[in-house]
Tab-separated table of C-alpha atoms and ligand atoms in Angstrom:
chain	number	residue	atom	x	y	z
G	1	UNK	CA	0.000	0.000	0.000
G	2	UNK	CA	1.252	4.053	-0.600
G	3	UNK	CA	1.228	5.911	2.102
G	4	UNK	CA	2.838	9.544	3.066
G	5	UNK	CA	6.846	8.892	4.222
G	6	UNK	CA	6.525	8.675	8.164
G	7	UNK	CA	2.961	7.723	8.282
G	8	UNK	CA	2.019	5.188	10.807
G	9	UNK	CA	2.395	1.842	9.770
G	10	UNK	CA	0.208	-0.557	9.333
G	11	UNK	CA	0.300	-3.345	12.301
G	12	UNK	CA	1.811	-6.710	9.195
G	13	UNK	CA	4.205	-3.805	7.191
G	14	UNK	CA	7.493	-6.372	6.782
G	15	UNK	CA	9.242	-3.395	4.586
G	16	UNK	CA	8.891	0.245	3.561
G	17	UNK	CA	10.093	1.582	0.318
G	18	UNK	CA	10.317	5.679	0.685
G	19	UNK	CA	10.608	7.713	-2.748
G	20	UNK	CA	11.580	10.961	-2.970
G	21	UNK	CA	7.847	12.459	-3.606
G	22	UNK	CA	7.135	11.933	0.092
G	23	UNK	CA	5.826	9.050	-0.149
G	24	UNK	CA	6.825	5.186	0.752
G	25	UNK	CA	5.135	2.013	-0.418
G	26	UNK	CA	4.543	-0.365	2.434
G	27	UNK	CA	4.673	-4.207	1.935
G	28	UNK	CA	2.117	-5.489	4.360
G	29	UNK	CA	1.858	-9.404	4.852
G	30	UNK	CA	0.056	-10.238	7.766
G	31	UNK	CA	1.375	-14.100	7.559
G	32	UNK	CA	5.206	-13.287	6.379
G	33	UNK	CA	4.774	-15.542	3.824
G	34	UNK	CA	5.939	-13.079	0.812
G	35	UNK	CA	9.348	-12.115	-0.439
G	36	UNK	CA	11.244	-8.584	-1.721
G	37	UNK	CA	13.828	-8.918	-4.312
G	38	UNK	CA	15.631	-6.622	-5.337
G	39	UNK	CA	17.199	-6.018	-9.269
G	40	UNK	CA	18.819	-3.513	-11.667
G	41	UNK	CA	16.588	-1.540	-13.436
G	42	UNK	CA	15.572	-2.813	-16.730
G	43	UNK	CA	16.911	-6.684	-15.457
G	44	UNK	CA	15.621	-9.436	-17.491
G	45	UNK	CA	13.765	-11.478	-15.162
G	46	UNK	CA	13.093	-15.139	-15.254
G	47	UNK	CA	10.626	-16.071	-11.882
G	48	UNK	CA	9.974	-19.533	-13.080
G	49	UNK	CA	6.368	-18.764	-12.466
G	50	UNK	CA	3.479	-20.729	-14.421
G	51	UNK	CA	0.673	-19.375	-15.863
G	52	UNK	CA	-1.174	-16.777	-13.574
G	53	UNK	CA	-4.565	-18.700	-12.414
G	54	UNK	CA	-6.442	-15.289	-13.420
G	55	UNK	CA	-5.599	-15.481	-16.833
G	56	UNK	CA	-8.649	-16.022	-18.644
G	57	UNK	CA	-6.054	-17.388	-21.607
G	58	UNK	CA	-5.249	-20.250	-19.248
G	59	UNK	CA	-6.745	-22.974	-20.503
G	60	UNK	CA	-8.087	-26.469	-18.655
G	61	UNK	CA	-5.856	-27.881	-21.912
G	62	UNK	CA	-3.049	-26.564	-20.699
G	63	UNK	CA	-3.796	-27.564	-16.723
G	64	UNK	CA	-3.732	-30.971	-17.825
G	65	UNK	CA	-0.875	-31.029	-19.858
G	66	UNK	CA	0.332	-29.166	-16.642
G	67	UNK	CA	-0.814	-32.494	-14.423
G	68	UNK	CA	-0.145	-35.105	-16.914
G	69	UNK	CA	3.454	-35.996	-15.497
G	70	UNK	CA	3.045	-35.210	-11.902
G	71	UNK	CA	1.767	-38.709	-9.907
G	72	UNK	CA	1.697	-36.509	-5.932
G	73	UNK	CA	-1.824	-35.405	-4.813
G	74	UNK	CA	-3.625	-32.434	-6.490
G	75	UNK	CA	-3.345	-29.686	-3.827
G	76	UNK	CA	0.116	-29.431	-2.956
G	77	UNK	CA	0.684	-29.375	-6.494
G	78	UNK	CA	-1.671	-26.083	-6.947
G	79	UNK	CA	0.283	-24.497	-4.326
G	80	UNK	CA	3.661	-25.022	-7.107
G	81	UNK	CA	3.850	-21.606	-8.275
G	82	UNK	CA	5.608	-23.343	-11.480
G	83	UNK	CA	2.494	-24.912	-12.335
G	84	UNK	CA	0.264	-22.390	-11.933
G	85	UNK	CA	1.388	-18.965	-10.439
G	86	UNK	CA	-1.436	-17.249	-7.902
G	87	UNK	CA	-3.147	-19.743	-5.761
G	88	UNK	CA	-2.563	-19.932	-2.057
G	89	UNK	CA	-3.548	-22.944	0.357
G	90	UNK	CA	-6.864	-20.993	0.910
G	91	UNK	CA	-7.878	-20.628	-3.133
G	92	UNK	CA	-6.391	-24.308	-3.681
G	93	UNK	CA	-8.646	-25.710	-1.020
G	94	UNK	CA	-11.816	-23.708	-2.218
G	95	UNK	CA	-11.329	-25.078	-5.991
G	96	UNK	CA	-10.884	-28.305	-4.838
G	97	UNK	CA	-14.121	-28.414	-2.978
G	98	UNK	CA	-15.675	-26.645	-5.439
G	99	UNK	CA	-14.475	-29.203	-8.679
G	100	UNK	CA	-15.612	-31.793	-6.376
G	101	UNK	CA	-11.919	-32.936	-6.353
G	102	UNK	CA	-9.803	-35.147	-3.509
G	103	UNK	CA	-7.145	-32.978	-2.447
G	104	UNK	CA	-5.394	-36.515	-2.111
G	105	UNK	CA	-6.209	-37.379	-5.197
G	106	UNK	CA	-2.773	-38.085	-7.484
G	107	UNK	CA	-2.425	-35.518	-10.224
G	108	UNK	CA	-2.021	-37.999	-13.001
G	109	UNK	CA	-5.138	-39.671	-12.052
G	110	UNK	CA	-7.308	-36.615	-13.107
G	111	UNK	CA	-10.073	-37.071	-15.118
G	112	UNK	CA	-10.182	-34.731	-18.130
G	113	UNK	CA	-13.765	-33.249	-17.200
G	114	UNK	CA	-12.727	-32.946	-13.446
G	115	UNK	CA	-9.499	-30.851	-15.033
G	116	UNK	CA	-12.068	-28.808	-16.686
G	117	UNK	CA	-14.344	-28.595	-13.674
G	118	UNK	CA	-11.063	-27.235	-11.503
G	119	UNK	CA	-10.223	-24.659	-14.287
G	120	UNK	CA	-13.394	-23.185	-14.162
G	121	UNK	CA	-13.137	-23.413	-10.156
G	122	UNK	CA	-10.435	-21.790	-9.639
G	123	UNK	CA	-12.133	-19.015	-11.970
G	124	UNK	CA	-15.038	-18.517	-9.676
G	125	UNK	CA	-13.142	-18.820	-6.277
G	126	UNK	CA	-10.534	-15.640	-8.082
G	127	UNK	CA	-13.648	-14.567	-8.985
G	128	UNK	CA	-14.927	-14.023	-5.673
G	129	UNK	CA	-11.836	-13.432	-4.081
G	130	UNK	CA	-11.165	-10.141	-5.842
G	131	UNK	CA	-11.564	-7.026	-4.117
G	132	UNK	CA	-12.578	-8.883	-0.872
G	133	UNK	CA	-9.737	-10.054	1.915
G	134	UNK	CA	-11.143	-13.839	1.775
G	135	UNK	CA	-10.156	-14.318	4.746
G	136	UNK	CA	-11.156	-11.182	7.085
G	137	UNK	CA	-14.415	-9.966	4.984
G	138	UNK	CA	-17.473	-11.098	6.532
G	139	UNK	CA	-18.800	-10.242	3.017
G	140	UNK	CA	-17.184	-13.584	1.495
G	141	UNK	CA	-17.872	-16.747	3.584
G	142	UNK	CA	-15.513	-19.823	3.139
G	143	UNK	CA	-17.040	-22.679	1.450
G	144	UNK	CA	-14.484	-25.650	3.442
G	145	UNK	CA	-11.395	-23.515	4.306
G	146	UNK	CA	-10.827	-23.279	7.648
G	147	UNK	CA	-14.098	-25.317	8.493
G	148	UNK	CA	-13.136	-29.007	10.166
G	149	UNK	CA	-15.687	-30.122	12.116
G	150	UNK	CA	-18.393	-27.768	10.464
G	151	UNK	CA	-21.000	-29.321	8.017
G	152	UNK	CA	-19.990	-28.858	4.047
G	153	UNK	CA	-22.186	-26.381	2.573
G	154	UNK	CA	-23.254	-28.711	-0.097
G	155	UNK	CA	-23.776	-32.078	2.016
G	156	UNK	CA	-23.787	-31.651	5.590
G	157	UNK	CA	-21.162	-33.887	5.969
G	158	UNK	CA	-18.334	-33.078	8.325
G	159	UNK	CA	-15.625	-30.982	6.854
G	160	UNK	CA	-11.897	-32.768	8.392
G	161	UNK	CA	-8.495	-31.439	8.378
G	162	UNK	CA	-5.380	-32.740	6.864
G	163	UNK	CA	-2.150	-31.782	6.202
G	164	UNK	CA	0.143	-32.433	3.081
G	165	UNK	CA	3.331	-30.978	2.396
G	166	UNK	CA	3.172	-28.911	5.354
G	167	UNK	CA	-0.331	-27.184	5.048
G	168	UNK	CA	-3.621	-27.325	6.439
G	169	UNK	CA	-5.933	-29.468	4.126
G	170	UNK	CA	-10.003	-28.660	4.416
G	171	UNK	CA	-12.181	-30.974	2.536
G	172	UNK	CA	-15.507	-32.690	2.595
G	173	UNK	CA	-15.060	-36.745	2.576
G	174	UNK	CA	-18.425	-37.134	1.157
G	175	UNK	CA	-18.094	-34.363	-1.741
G	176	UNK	CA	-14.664	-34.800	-2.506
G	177	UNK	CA	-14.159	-38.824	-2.363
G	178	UNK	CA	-10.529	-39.664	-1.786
G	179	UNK	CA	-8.756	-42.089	-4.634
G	180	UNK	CA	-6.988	-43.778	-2.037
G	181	UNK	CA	-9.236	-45.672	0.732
G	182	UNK	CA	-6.821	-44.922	3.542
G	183	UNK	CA	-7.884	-41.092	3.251
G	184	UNK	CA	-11.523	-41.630	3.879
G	185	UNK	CA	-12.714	-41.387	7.430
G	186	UNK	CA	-14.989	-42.380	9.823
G	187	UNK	CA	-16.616	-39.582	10.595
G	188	UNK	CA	-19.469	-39.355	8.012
G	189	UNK	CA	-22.478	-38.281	10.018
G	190	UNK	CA	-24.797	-36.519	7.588
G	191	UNK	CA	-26.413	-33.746	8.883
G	192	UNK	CA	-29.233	-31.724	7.567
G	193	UNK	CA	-28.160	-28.973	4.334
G	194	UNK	CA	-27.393	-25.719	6.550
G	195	UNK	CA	-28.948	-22.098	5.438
G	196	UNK	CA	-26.276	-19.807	4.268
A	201	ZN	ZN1	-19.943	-32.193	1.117
């Protein structure tokens, strides 16, 4: 964010950039998960990213030539900025659920239309996301993030927590049926659809 040099900063500001017009730009990351680097003007960079998940040119084609090779599970793999560049644990787990998609389930094992049905997932969780903090605005509600123990929107059934390369995992065992039998619980009471 710009603010006026010397303001008061805001409480997650990790660095301050002042310019000489008075004013500084503030990088504010409330969960110091980001980076600053810094490089000669006019530098050539190469950031190894994949395509940006916003791009309306990326295509569900190209997310499964993306997956083809890759036999881990789906999720950590949309968190690979190198496979697609944009998508945090939060927008990862709210495709999934949406696409109806195991975040267990291997890459390579991918259905085309389920592909498809995570492009356009990923769309409408972006989507939503923009110009709303998804996490803080009580304007945007979570569909599974953040929700173990809570019934899925869509079933009832009660949202559980895993983690996979490090990060929380939300997902619904009923909606989002793991490939592998180990990953399905026993904690499948179905409860009645809740009102949003
Ligand atoms: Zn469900």
């Amino acid at each position: 964010m710009l603010v006026e040099t010397g303001a008061p900063l805001p409480k997650f500001a990790r660095a301050v950039l002042d310019f000489d017009d008075g004013s500084s730009l503030v990088f504010v990351d409330s969960r110091a998960l980001g980076t600053i680097d810094l490089h000669p003007a006019d530098a050539e960079l190469d950031l190894g990213l994949g395509p940006d998940a916003a791009d309306p040119e990326w295509t569900a084609e190209q997310l499964a030539t993306a997956l083809a090779p890759r036999r881990g599970p789906i999720k950590p793999a949309l968190l690979d900025q190198r496979l697609v560049a944009g998508l945090g644990n939060i927008y990862a787990a709210e495709s999934l659920w949406r696409a109806r998609i195991s975040p267990f389930a291997p890459c390579n094992a991918l259905r085309r239309p389920q592909i498809t049905k995570l492009r356009k997932a990923i769309d409408a969780v972006l989507v939503r996301a923009t110009g709303s903090r998804y996490t803080d605005d009580d304007t945007v509600t979570l569909d599974v993030y953040d929700r173990e123990g809570l019934p899925c929107r869509r079933c009832g059934t009660t949202i559980e927590r895993a983690v996979q390369a490090g990060r929380s995992t939300y997902y619904c065992p009923q909606c989002q049926p793991a490939a592998a039998p180990k990953a399905v619980s026993a904690t499948k009471g179905k409860r009645p659809r809740p009102a949003r």
